[in-house]
Amino acid sequence: MSWNNIVTDILKVDYPIIQAPMLGVSTPEMAAAVSNAGGLGSLSVGGLSPAATRQLIHKTKSLTEKPFAVNLFAHQIPAYTEDDLEPMRTLLLQLANKRGYDLTGADLANFRFYNHLNQIDILIEEKISLVSFTFGCLDSGSIQALKQNACTLIGTATCVEEALFLQQQNIDMIVVQGIEAGGHRGTFLEDMPLPQVGLFSLLPQVKNAVRIPCIAAGGINSAETIKAAFELGAGGVQVGTAFIGTKESQAIASYKAKLNKAKDTDTTLTKAFSGRWARGIRNEMMHEIEQAGIHIPSYPLQNSLTATLRKLAQQNNDSEYTSLWAGQSAGKTGLMHTKEVFRNLVEQYEALYR
Amino acid sequence: MSWNNIVTDILKVDYPIIQAPMLGVSTPEMAAAVSNAGGLGSLSVGGLSPAATRQLIHKTKSLTEKPFAVNLFAHQIPAYTEDDLEPMRTLLLQLANKRGYDLTGADLANFRFYNHLNQIDILIEEKISLVSFTFGCLDSGSIQALKQNACTLIGTATCVEEALFLQQQNIDMIVVQGIEAGGHRGTFLEDMPLPQVGLFSLLPQVKNAVRIPCIAAGGINSAETIKAAFELGAGGVQVGTAFIGTKESQAIASYKAKLNKAKDTDTTLTKAFSGRWARGIRNEMMHEIEQAGIHIPSYPLQNSLTATLRKLAQQNNDSEYTSLWAGQSAGKTGLMHTKEVFRNLVEQYEALYR
């Protein structure tokens, strides 16, 4: 049986299976393992500094000679004053204190923010051939520059209107993110309520609306879900949560343990950690921030404000005070190597459908 | 190609395709048309009086000799005082006035409520062989009585825990309702946040958890979505929104028109119309009730309170002041006969997958 289709042709991979970029969870090791196994690994560099971006690219290149995608955040950086952040800063200091973490001297002000505009030149210099992005659409200058350097562009849409927008901007492929997906919503058209469309409804409607290939994201964790995504018109699939439990994942042990026993209803959408809607397993930090009833600064402000507390929690293997991104098909992920998770998907698919 | 499987065997139908019960939209004519075409039609009698229940059953029987399901609401009737309803009553009178409807003398008090307990005897007397239900699980006495009369029972679940509960109560089959589905959520376990699981995540997890057949509901409107549901483990599918636009539907013309041009993001969950979470196209009545910020009485109280205003709106073909239940795959439904919608699904499926 052949997996070849337009997506494998464009991505130059054996299998149209993409490892979802998961900033803070995925690693160069994870991306390289998936690319080496014949899929497409994704390196997350969204919002990172130019130096960190280049370093992670070099690291990934040292682990694979296969193509991998570099994933950017195409968000705007909002105007703000330090005063705007004060109520949340106060709350976070209270929460840290309550939980026994010392934020004295922690960096909760004067942030330096980056977005894709600080990274495009590096991607071109590093001859990255596949660039994916979320939280928006790259600006036309960046699109043009990357295209002139033979780069394939993969956007993220959470509704038909966003997919049409990406196609109009000359993007080559669309990750269609169902409401099932873990982590941040890719939503970027802001004059509407947050799209919360299930993949069963979203994928066929996007497929019917656009000419470019669609990658299904959200709930994909088995041969059957891959097959169903193909039936609904996907040319490929993106798998995230199933890789969070792997040895190549940065997720702390207590996060992996919660993920492994997560039920279908254990996740929810929240803005508490980052200021952008994202799906994760409910925990105390989410609850405390939401029920405080104070304004949550928008992304990336809130993300930077909570970063130190999340980092301290991670150092203490404390799953109550860091984000536990997960999709609605978390559960029973086990602790395997990335390569095994990937091979299991491929082999189970081939066993069932060849 | 044969459609035969455990679901067609149990339901004694040619195709494992169920027309979703849609109280206020579906009709005896719709149910009979689907049953006559080889699927399973569903007659909605949830919350209706014994007399109305019997009359609708007789009507449906007069239109088909095939089996059809009778759908009950298995909710509890909450204790309340007339005073509890006063703020909402006042708001509804204001809204009616604003919209130009006269509620003087309308029946907004002293309601008489029914649930499945008032209907079981009738179903047995009428020798109904298929009983489906939602909003809860039938009580054990009713289950026993129906089973003793050779009745097959079909419950509704919106999460794994509800599915396991239904199986434990000796229910024969489960409609697995993804977040995509239009109309009321079948949710009935109340010690958790509202389950909002996409069908892509929900169906495989329910399938893996239970031994009894699963029917996929939410977003099913094409050969491809039927096939995908089978791949995810469904033994059958339930189709709702695709039948709302038919000639056998009770939906008013302006509702059908809105449905026909609905986008993937046009629906939302609301308690405004009935006091229970349900998915429908956004409109003015939904908005006004939600933004008023007053307590929405629980089902069926709110449902009875809004009934007169909704009825007046329907008489005036006013889609802004009645519920516009629809799933996330509304759109392009057209105005056909129920039979045509059903035959199109079957024929397109057979053309693609035989």
XYZ file of C-alpha atoms in Angstrom:
708
model
C 0.000 0.000 0.000
C 1.212 3.426 -0.860
C 0.765 6.489 1.291
C 1.757 8.762 -1.567
C -0.502 11.680 -2.248
C -0.248 15.373 -2.894
C 0.784 16.030 0.697
C 3.670 13.540 0.704
C 4.735 14.978 -2.668
C 4.773 18.545 -1.398
C 6.339 17.753 1.977
C 8.765 15.172 0.534
C 7.958 12.641 3.237
C 6.976 8.961 3.212
C 3.842 9.421 5.335
C 1.491 12.426 5.452
C 1.713 12.516 9.232
C 2.923 15.713 10.884
C 4.096 15.941 14.465
C 2.296 18.978 15.850
C 4.519 21.838 16.962
C 4.064 22.115 20.741
C 6.168 24.897 22.193
C 7.405 23.894 25.640
C 6.631 20.225 24.989
C 8.119 19.241 21.652
C 11.901 19.238 21.182
C 14.481 18.996 18.406
C 14.788 15.333 19.388
C 11.049 14.774 18.872
C 10.981 16.582 15.534
C 14.035 14.721 14.282
C 12.636 11.365 15.384
C 9.450 11.914 13.394
C 11.280 13.167 10.320
C 13.747 10.294 10.497
C 10.823 7.869 10.684
C 9.386 9.247 7.443
C 6.889 11.755 8.793
C 7.212 15.492 9.193
C 8.656 16.689 12.481
C 7.902 20.238 13.584
C 10.257 22.500 15.467
C 8.435 25.117 17.565
C 10.112 28.481 17.678
C 7.046 30.721 18.057
C 7.919 33.903 19.958
C 11.507 32.841 20.615
C 14.479 35.160 20.186
C 16.492 35.058 16.960
C 19.398 33.461 18.834
C 17.263 30.715 20.355
C 15.591 30.137 16.983
C 18.899 29.594 15.251
C 20.212 27.385 18.018
C 17.169 25.084 17.911
C 17.357 24.829 14.133
C 21.012 23.864 14.341
C 20.237 21.293 17.010
C 17.491 19.731 14.889
C 19.683 19.693 11.804
C 22.322 17.845 13.809
C 19.771 15.097 14.508
C 18.234 14.614 11.057
C 19.030 15.178 7.427
C 15.366 14.913 6.528
C 13.145 17.968 6.108
C 11.316 19.281 9.150
C 8.908 22.175 9.540
C 9.766 25.233 11.560
C 6.672 26.610 13.256
C 6.167 30.339 13.821
C 3.595 32.373 15.732
C 2.199 35.007 13.395
C 0.632 37.137 16.107
C 0.724 40.870 16.596
C 2.434 42.282 19.673
C -0.128 44.466 21.463
C 0.579 47.948 22.748
C 0.435 48.131 26.550
C 1.760 49.941 29.582
C 3.318 48.303 32.614
C 0.284 49.488 34.604
C -1.986 47.321 32.449
C -0.230 44.276 33.824
C -0.302 45.251 37.492
C -3.483 43.477 38.657
C -2.382 40.165 37.096
C 1.139 40.598 38.461
C -0.325 41.044 41.940
C -2.515 37.975 41.562
C 0.373 35.822 40.366
C 2.535 36.921 43.313
C -0.334 35.939 45.640
C -0.773 32.566 43.950
C 2.973 31.863 44.066
C 3.025 32.725 47.722
C 0.017 30.526 48.451
C 1.650 27.605 46.635
C 5.029 28.194 48.301
C 6.950 29.561 45.341
C 9.208 32.588 45.753
C 8.814 35.072 42.911
C 11.009 37.711 44.608
C 13.223 39.195 41.982
C 11.433 37.286 39.235
C 11.179 38.952 35.862
C 7.538 40.065 35.717
C 8.087 43.336 33.846
C 9.903 44.959 30.954
C 9.393 42.017 28.665
C 11.045 41.790 25.262
C 8.659 40.249 22.768
C 9.437 38.598 19.431
C 7.271 37.357 16.625
C 7.803 35.913 13.177
C 9.160 39.200 11.833
C 12.311 38.609 13.883
C 12.787 35.105 12.504
C 12.146 35.119 8.743
C 15.718 36.068 7.816
C 17.072 33.233 9.924
C 14.798 30.681 8.275
C 15.970 31.852 4.870
C 19.623 31.799 5.865
C 19.168 28.316 7.291
C 17.475 27.206 4.047
C 14.362 25.944 5.858
C 12.079 24.484 3.193
C 8.898 24.046 5.247
C 7.478 26.797 7.414
C 4.261 26.340 9.329
C 2.560 28.999 11.408
C -0.402 29.685 13.640
C -2.093 32.587 15.529
C -2.405 34.536 12.273
C -1.126 34.740 8.747
C 2.413 35.780 7.900
C 2.662 39.300 6.436
C 2.887 39.505 2.668
C 6.546 40.544 2.728
C 7.484 37.437 4.707
C 5.361 35.232 2.468
C 7.050 36.635 -0.620
C 10.542 36.303 0.828
C 10.003 32.702 1.927
C 8.404 31.739 -1.389
C 11.307 33.248 -3.315
C 13.468 30.883 -1.330
C 11.428 27.830 -2.360
C 9.730 27.537 0.973
C 6.417 25.700 1.380
C 4.030 27.483 3.722
C 1.542 25.739 6.010
C -1.043 27.858 7.822
C -3.536 27.005 10.565
C -7.306 27.584 10.377
C -10.108 26.985 12.851
C -12.986 27.930 10.544
C -13.780 28.141 6.836
C -13.263 31.897 6.727
C -9.703 31.595 8.058
C -8.936 28.835 5.567
C -10.150 31.015 2.696
C -8.044 33.888 3.990
C -4.916 31.705 4.066
C -5.558 30.426 0.550
C -5.985 33.978 -0.674
C -2.581 34.858 0.813
C -0.991 32.156 -1.331
C -0.378 29.699 1.524
C 0.276 26.163 0.241
C -1.447 23.950 2.773
C -3.791 24.328 5.729
C -3.809 22.629 9.106
C -7.528 22.385 9.909
C -7.720 22.502 13.690
C -10.850 20.927 15.151
C -12.107 21.849 18.600
C -10.702 18.515 19.823
C -7.108 19.735 19.479
C -4.871 20.324 22.495
C -2.883 23.480 23.116
C -3.484 26.853 21.560
C -6.312 27.569 19.142
C -4.891 28.881 15.882
C -7.794 31.315 15.589
C -6.830 34.674 14.121
C -9.874 36.369 12.630
C -11.077 38.334 15.588
C -14.361 39.955 14.582
C -16.332 36.835 15.510
C -16.928 34.638 18.556
C -14.171 32.039 19.029
C -14.776 29.283 16.454
C -15.368 26.012 18.290
C -16.098 23.693 15.395
C -15.659 19.944 15.775
C -13.397 18.299 13.200
C -16.297 16.245 11.836
C -18.012 19.454 10.757
C -14.964 21.616 10.115
C -12.862 19.416 7.856
C -15.447 18.664 5.142
C -16.528 22.307 5.037
C -12.961 23.604 4.718
C -12.153 20.909 2.162
C -15.149 21.955 0.061
C -14.193 25.626 0.311
C -10.501 25.565 -0.668
C -8.334 24.157 -3.456
C -5.185 23.553 -1.400
C -4.462 20.410 0.668
C -5.883 20.126 4.169
C -4.203 18.533 7.183
C -6.582 17.289 9.894
C -5.697 18.226 13.464
C -7.498 17.372 16.697
C -8.268 13.904 18.030
C -5.916 12.075 15.653
C -4.243 9.306 17.657
C -4.910 5.986 15.914
C -5.154 4.220 12.576
C -8.923 4.653 12.664
C -8.803 8.390 13.253
C -6.244 8.783 10.438
C -8.523 6.827 8.094
C -11.566 8.855 9.130
C -9.671 12.094 8.491
C -8.793 10.879 4.984
C -12.460 10.030 4.392
C -13.420 13.571 5.380
C -11.049 14.984 2.791
C -7.743 15.429 4.602
C -4.560 14.845 2.631
C -2.644 14.418 5.858
C -2.965 14.483 9.608
C -1.270 16.282 12.467
C -0.694 14.445 15.728
C 0.081 16.300 18.930
C -1.171 14.918 22.232
C -0.044 11.360 21.422
C 3.560 12.615 21.444
C 3.378 14.493 24.766
C 4.014 11.334 26.780
C 7.129 10.346 24.845
C 10.682 10.275 26.161
C 11.605 13.057 23.747
C 8.941 15.342 25.239
C 9.794 18.166 27.632
C 6.579 17.551 29.601
C 7.263 16.970 33.301
C 6.526 13.552 34.785
C 3.398 14.633 36.649
C 1.982 16.154 33.422
C 2.607 12.899 31.558
C 0.963 10.957 34.384
C -2.158 13.156 34.285
C -2.286 12.878 30.523
C -2.077 9.119 30.659
C -5.204 8.850 32.791
C -7.118 11.790 31.295
C -10.786 11.284 30.431
C -12.607 12.722 27.420
C -14.042 15.506 29.569
C -10.919 16.473 31.532
C -9.771 19.268 29.236
C -11.184 22.725 28.707
C -10.395 25.914 26.844
C -8.688 28.603 28.892
C -6.908 31.915 28.461
C -5.422 31.722 31.940
C -1.886 30.690 31.061
C -1.085 32.704 27.971
C -3.845 35.179 27.178
C -4.869 33.107 24.148
C -7.480 30.353 24.104
C -5.879 26.951 24.517
C -7.032 23.470 25.518
C -5.523 21.776 28.532
C -6.309 19.550 31.481
C -8.010 21.472 34.283
C -5.763 22.334 37.215
C -5.427 24.744 40.104
C -3.564 27.567 38.369
C -6.197 27.660 35.610
C -8.976 27.699 38.163
C -7.391 30.363 40.389
C -6.719 32.759 37.527
C -10.159 32.297 35.991
C -12.095 32.668 39.207
C -10.140 35.760 40.297
C -12.305 37.650 37.828
C -9.566 40.108 36.823
C -8.691 40.955 33.245
C -6.335 38.457 31.615
C -3.856 40.424 29.470
C -3.758 39.278 25.869
C -1.081 37.089 24.320
C 1.900 37.253 24.659
C 1.605 39.457 27.761
C -0.061 36.889 30.004
C 2.263 34.201 28.691
C 5.283 36.180 29.847
C 3.653 37.075 33.166
C 2.980 33.433 34.052
C 6.265 32.096 32.669
C 8.330 32.240 35.869
C 5.669 30.614 38.013
C 5.137 27.873 35.425
C 8.873 27.284 35.267
C 9.170 26.983 39.051
C 6.281 24.532 39.072
C 7.928 22.488 36.338
C 11.163 22.362 38.308
C 9.131 20.960 41.184
C 7.186 18.484 39.020
C 4.053 20.378 40.103
C 1.290 19.792 37.582
C -1.104 22.151 39.361
C 0.827 25.303 38.463
C 1.820 24.870 34.850
C -0.126 24.448 31.632
C -1.134 20.862 30.840
C -1.991 21.209 27.173
C -3.888 18.204 25.878
C -6.515 17.341 23.297
C -9.829 15.615 23.907
C -8.264 12.275 22.967
C -5.641 12.310 25.678
C -5.400 9.203 27.820
C -3.443 5.975 27.576
C -0.484 7.605 25.880
C 2.122 5.540 27.705
C 5.780 6.423 27.888
C 7.378 5.397 24.624
C 9.918 6.797 22.268
C 8.566 9.210 19.673
C 9.684 6.797 16.984
C 7.581 4.008 18.491
C 4.459 6.167 18.690
C 4.966 7.129 15.067
C 5.691 3.583 13.869
C 2.670 2.238 15.751
C 0.402 4.650 13.898
C 1.852 3.685 10.533
C 1.887 -0.056 11.185
C -1.608 -0.168 12.662
C -2.891 1.796 9.693
C -1.196 -0.520 7.226
C -2.450 -3.601 9.043
C -6.041 -2.371 8.943
C -6.301 -0.704 5.567
C -3.783 -2.188 3.160
C -22.863 -3.914 -1.253
C -24.615 -4.749 1.956
C -25.317 -2.333 4.739
C -26.192 -5.148 7.114
C -24.581 -5.036 10.495
C -25.549 -5.426 14.121
C -27.437 -2.131 14.058
C -29.592 -3.015 11.045
C -30.232 -6.407 12.666
C -31.370 -4.898 15.946
C -33.380 -2.072 14.402
C -34.758 -4.257 11.595
C -33.986 -1.632 8.944
C -32.198 -1.708 5.593
C -29.778 1.109 6.418
C -28.285 2.019 9.810
C -29.304 5.626 9.355
C -31.553 7.202 11.976
C -33.462 10.417 11.503
C -32.758 12.423 14.632
C -35.776 13.185 16.784
C -36.218 16.980 16.661
C -39.173 18.110 18.724
C -40.831 21.080 17.058
C -39.113 20.343 13.740
C -39.593 16.684 12.902
C -43.054 15.342 12.173
C -44.861 12.032 11.760
C -44.513 12.613 8.023
C -40.724 12.945 8.324
C -40.377 9.867 10.532
C -42.593 7.804 8.252
C -40.709 8.930 5.139
C -37.385 7.792 6.604
C -38.764 4.491 7.835
C -40.472 3.861 4.515
C -37.156 4.532 2.744
C -35.443 1.838 4.807
C -33.930 3.919 7.600
C -35.220 4.532 11.084
C -37.560 7.456 11.498
C -37.910 8.992 14.956
C -41.065 10.454 16.413
C -40.398 13.118 19.062
C -42.797 13.098 21.959
C -40.510 14.360 24.727
C -42.469 16.252 27.362
C -45.779 15.946 25.510
C -49.047 15.010 27.174
C -50.252 11.403 27.079
C -53.038 12.405 24.687
C -50.680 14.164 22.271
C -48.252 11.254 22.489
C -50.889 8.766 21.508
C -52.209 10.944 18.720
C -48.754 11.375 17.153
C -48.077 7.656 17.356
C -51.382 6.933 15.637
C -50.584 9.494 12.968
C -47.156 7.958 12.301
C -48.585 4.449 12.204
C -51.080 5.619 9.610
C -48.166 6.692 7.386
C -45.857 3.682 7.676
C -45.977 0.003 8.525
C -42.236 -0.009 9.157
C -40.769 0.344 12.641
C -39.991 3.820 13.907
C -38.464 4.996 17.164
C -40.426 6.997 19.685
C -38.161 9.479 21.446
C -38.689 10.437 25.089
C -37.123 13.057 27.344
C -35.918 11.338 30.505
C -35.526 14.498 32.544
C -36.598 15.230 36.089
C -39.195 17.928 36.683
C -37.662 20.450 39.098
C -39.419 21.808 42.161
C -40.135 25.534 41.857
C -42.463 28.280 42.954
C -44.220 30.729 40.646
C -42.032 33.466 42.183
C -38.887 31.750 40.829
C -40.147 32.427 37.324
C -41.099 36.055 37.815
C -37.899 37.801 36.598
C -37.838 35.772 33.370
C -41.574 36.294 32.872
C -41.025 40.052 33.154
C -38.138 39.951 30.688
C -40.126 37.944 28.159
C -43.045 40.371 28.378
C -40.590 43.227 27.725
C -39.036 41.420 24.768
C -42.437 40.600 23.297
C -43.477 44.206 23.644
C -40.254 45.440 22.036
C -40.733 43.055 19.112
C -44.407 43.926 18.743
C -45.941 40.705 20.048
C -48.877 40.807 22.450
C -48.492 38.356 25.306
C -51.545 39.686 27.156
C -53.429 36.721 28.483
C -50.690 34.334 27.386
C -50.152 31.273 29.494
C -46.925 32.065 31.365
C -47.825 30.415 34.661
C -49.300 27.296 36.228
C -47.653 24.968 33.772
C -48.431 21.280 33.643
C -45.275 19.293 32.984
C -44.911 15.760 31.664
C -41.975 13.449 31.287
C -41.426 9.857 30.232
C -43.202 8.504 33.307
C -46.472 9.708 31.799
C -45.812 7.964 28.481
C -44.409 4.485 29.125
C -47.830 2.828 29.415
C -48.901 4.311 26.116
C -45.777 3.053 24.329
C -46.457 -0.429 25.663
C -50.127 -0.312 24.707
C -49.172 0.888 21.243
C -46.614 -1.934 20.935
C -43.764 0.444 20.141
C -40.678 -1.707 19.539
C -37.992 0.996 19.537
C -37.747 3.651 22.222
C -34.972 6.225 22.207
C -34.417 8.853 24.859
C -32.257 11.776 25.851
C -31.741 14.221 28.797
C -31.206 11.299 31.154
C -31.736 7.594 31.549
C -35.154 6.019 31.913
C -35.903 4.834 35.448
C -35.361 1.142 36.116
C -39.092 0.418 36.349
C -39.679 1.855 32.896
C -36.679 0.018 31.472
C -37.951 -3.258 32.877
C -41.491 -2.702 31.648
C -40.376 -1.804 28.122
C -37.921 -4.711 27.953
C -40.623 -7.126 29.060
C -42.545 -5.906 26.048
C -39.668 -6.676 23.659
C -38.698 -3.064 23.289
C -35.211 -2.043 22.155
C -33.853 0.948 24.092
C -31.567 3.597 22.621
C -29.980 6.133 24.988
C -27.994 9.310 24.332
C -24.516 10.051 25.710
C -22.243 13.070 25.389
C -19.242 11.583 27.221
C -17.764 8.194 28.073
C -19.124 8.265 31.620
C -22.707 8.699 30.403
C -22.254 5.880 27.887
C -21.008 3.552 30.627
C -23.972 4.551 32.796
C -26.432 3.707 30.014
C -24.776 0.357 29.368
C -24.957 -0.441 33.063
C -28.691 0.271 33.004
C -29.136 -2.398 30.336
C -29.723 0.021 27.455
C -29.244 -1.641 24.056
C -27.634 1.027 21.940
C -26.112 4.484 22.415
C -26.410 7.611 20.330
C -22.989 9.248 20.777
C -23.636 12.956 20.441
C -20.589 14.987 19.384
C -20.352 18.700 20.088
C -21.160 19.293 16.405
C -24.778 18.219 16.864
C -27.662 20.649 16.582
C -30.431 21.024 19.130
C -30.326 19.940 22.730
C -27.307 18.302 24.344
C -28.278 14.931 25.743
C -26.032 15.526 28.751
C -27.432 14.135 31.975
C -24.632 13.555 34.474
C -24.579 16.853 36.256
C -21.616 16.767 38.637
C -19.206 17.887 35.908
C -18.773 20.806 33.507
C -20.879 20.418 30.339
C -19.117 17.848 28.134
C -18.171 19.508 24.846
C -16.319 16.695 23.143
C -15.926 16.651 19.369
C -17.157 13.496 17.626
C -13.635 12.693 16.425
C -12.538 12.301 20.041
C -15.792 11.142 21.575
C -16.812 8.295 19.288
C -13.600 6.204 19.467
C -13.407 6.638 23.232
C -17.031 5.597 23.772
C -16.630 2.723 21.327
C -13.596 1.465 23.258
C -15.416 1.777 26.572
C -18.690 -0.031 25.860
C -19.823 -3.362 24.395
C -23.108 -2.159 22.887
C -23.496 -0.578 19.417
C -22.819 3.130 18.993
C -24.674 5.532 16.710
C -22.682 8.611 15.643
C -24.501 11.943 15.898
C -23.252 15.428 15.031
C -21.994 16.617 11.661
C -23.316 13.624 9.691
C -24.679 14.952 6.402
C -22.902 13.148 3.552
C -21.545 9.836 2.327
C -18.080 10.837 3.536
C -19.205 11.672 7.049
C -21.126 8.387 7.257
C -18.023 6.506 6.144
C -15.820 8.385 8.620
C -18.255 7.568 11.441
C -18.068 3.873 10.533
C -14.257 4.094 10.568
C -14.385 5.562 14.065
C -16.412 2.609 15.269
C -20.040 3.619 14.774
C -22.496 0.908 13.799
C -24.901 3.534 12.552
C -25.403 7.251 12.194
C -28.034 9.763 13.214
C -28.853 12.641 10.886
C -30.681 15.712 12.109
C -29.866 19.090 10.596
C -29.934 17.762 7.028
C -33.654 17.031 7.481
C -34.629 20.433 8.898
C -34.914 21.977 5.451
C -37.228 19.304 4.085
C -40.838 19.737 3.087
C -41.878 17.395 5.910
C -40.219 19.661 8.490
C -42.196 22.001 10.739
C -39.412 24.608 10.556
C -40.713 27.974 9.367
C -39.514 29.318 6.018
C -37.190 31.945 7.483
C -35.517 29.273 9.670
C -34.956 27.072 6.625
C -33.536 30.038 4.729
C -31.072 30.863 7.523
C -30.085 27.239 7.773
C -29.430 27.033 4.069
C -26.840 29.797 4.194
C -25.388 29.023 7.639
C -21.618 29.019 8.043
C -19.584 26.647 10.218
C -19.342 29.286 12.942
C -22.953 30.522 12.944
C -24.213 28.252 15.709
C -23.572 28.357 19.432
C -24.681 26.606 22.591
C -27.363 28.416 24.561
C -29.732 27.839 27.467
C -31.840 30.839 26.505
C -34.760 29.072 24.854
C -35.353 26.044 27.043
C -33.142 26.129 30.126
C -31.037 23.262 28.729
C -27.899 23.633 26.620
C -28.711 23.364 22.932
C -27.001 24.337 19.689
C -28.660 26.776 17.341
C -28.034 29.633 14.963
C -27.471 32.898 16.830
C -30.424 35.274 16.805
C -31.928 38.182 18.680
C -33.997 36.281 21.249
C -30.926 34.235 22.257
C -28.848 37.378 22.537
C -31.439 39.359 24.499
C -32.046 36.627 27.058
C -28.345 35.906 27.544
C -27.272 39.501 27.882
C -30.096 40.354 30.311
C -27.987 38.651 32.944
C -30.931 37.208 34.862
C -31.206 33.601 35.968
C -32.494 31.269 33.262
C -34.873 28.765 34.921
C -33.926 25.160 34.258
C -35.621 22.868 31.765
C -38.546 22.498 31.266
C -39.472 25.745 33.057
C -37.743 28.096 30.621
C -39.040 26.063 27.703
C -42.621 26.626 28.839
C -41.987 30.296 29.620
C -40.684 31.028 26.109
C -43.198 28.807 24.296
C -45.855 31.421 23.600
C -43.407 34.004 22.299
C -41.721 31.407 20.089
C -45.086 30.325 18.758
C -46.097 33.881 17.912
C -42.787 34.396 16.139
C -43.281 31.204 14.159
C -46.745 32.323 13.111
C -45.089 35.494 11.804
C -42.190 33.669 10.093
C -39.905 35.612 12.440
C -36.608 33.756 12.780
C -35.273 36.228 15.355
C -37.665 35.156 18.102
C -37.729 31.395 17.948
C -35.089 28.709 18.370
C -33.122 27.889 15.217
C -31.609 24.570 16.209
C -28.826 23.527 13.866
C -25.587 21.577 13.936
C -22.167 22.828 12.877
C -22.667 21.287 9.440
C -25.752 23.286 8.564
C -25.692 25.057 5.247
C -26.739 24.088 1.741
C -29.566 21.900 2.908
C -31.948 22.861 0.131
C -35.666 22.248 0.177
C -36.273 18.650 -0.724
C -38.511 15.872 0.404
C -37.245 13.875 3.363
C -37.180 10.827 1.134
C -34.840 12.544 -1.315
C -32.420 13.639 1.408
C -32.367 10.093 2.697
C -31.965 8.487 -0.740
C -29.176 10.914 -1.647
C -27.202 9.843 1.409
C -27.636 6.167 0.610
C -26.943 6.500 -3.107
C -23.903 8.740 -2.682
C -22.524 6.317 -0.117
C -23.072 3.358 -2.409
C -21.536 5.167 -5.368
C -18.390 6.003 -3.409
C -17.844 2.913 -1.299
C -19.445 -0.102 -2.923
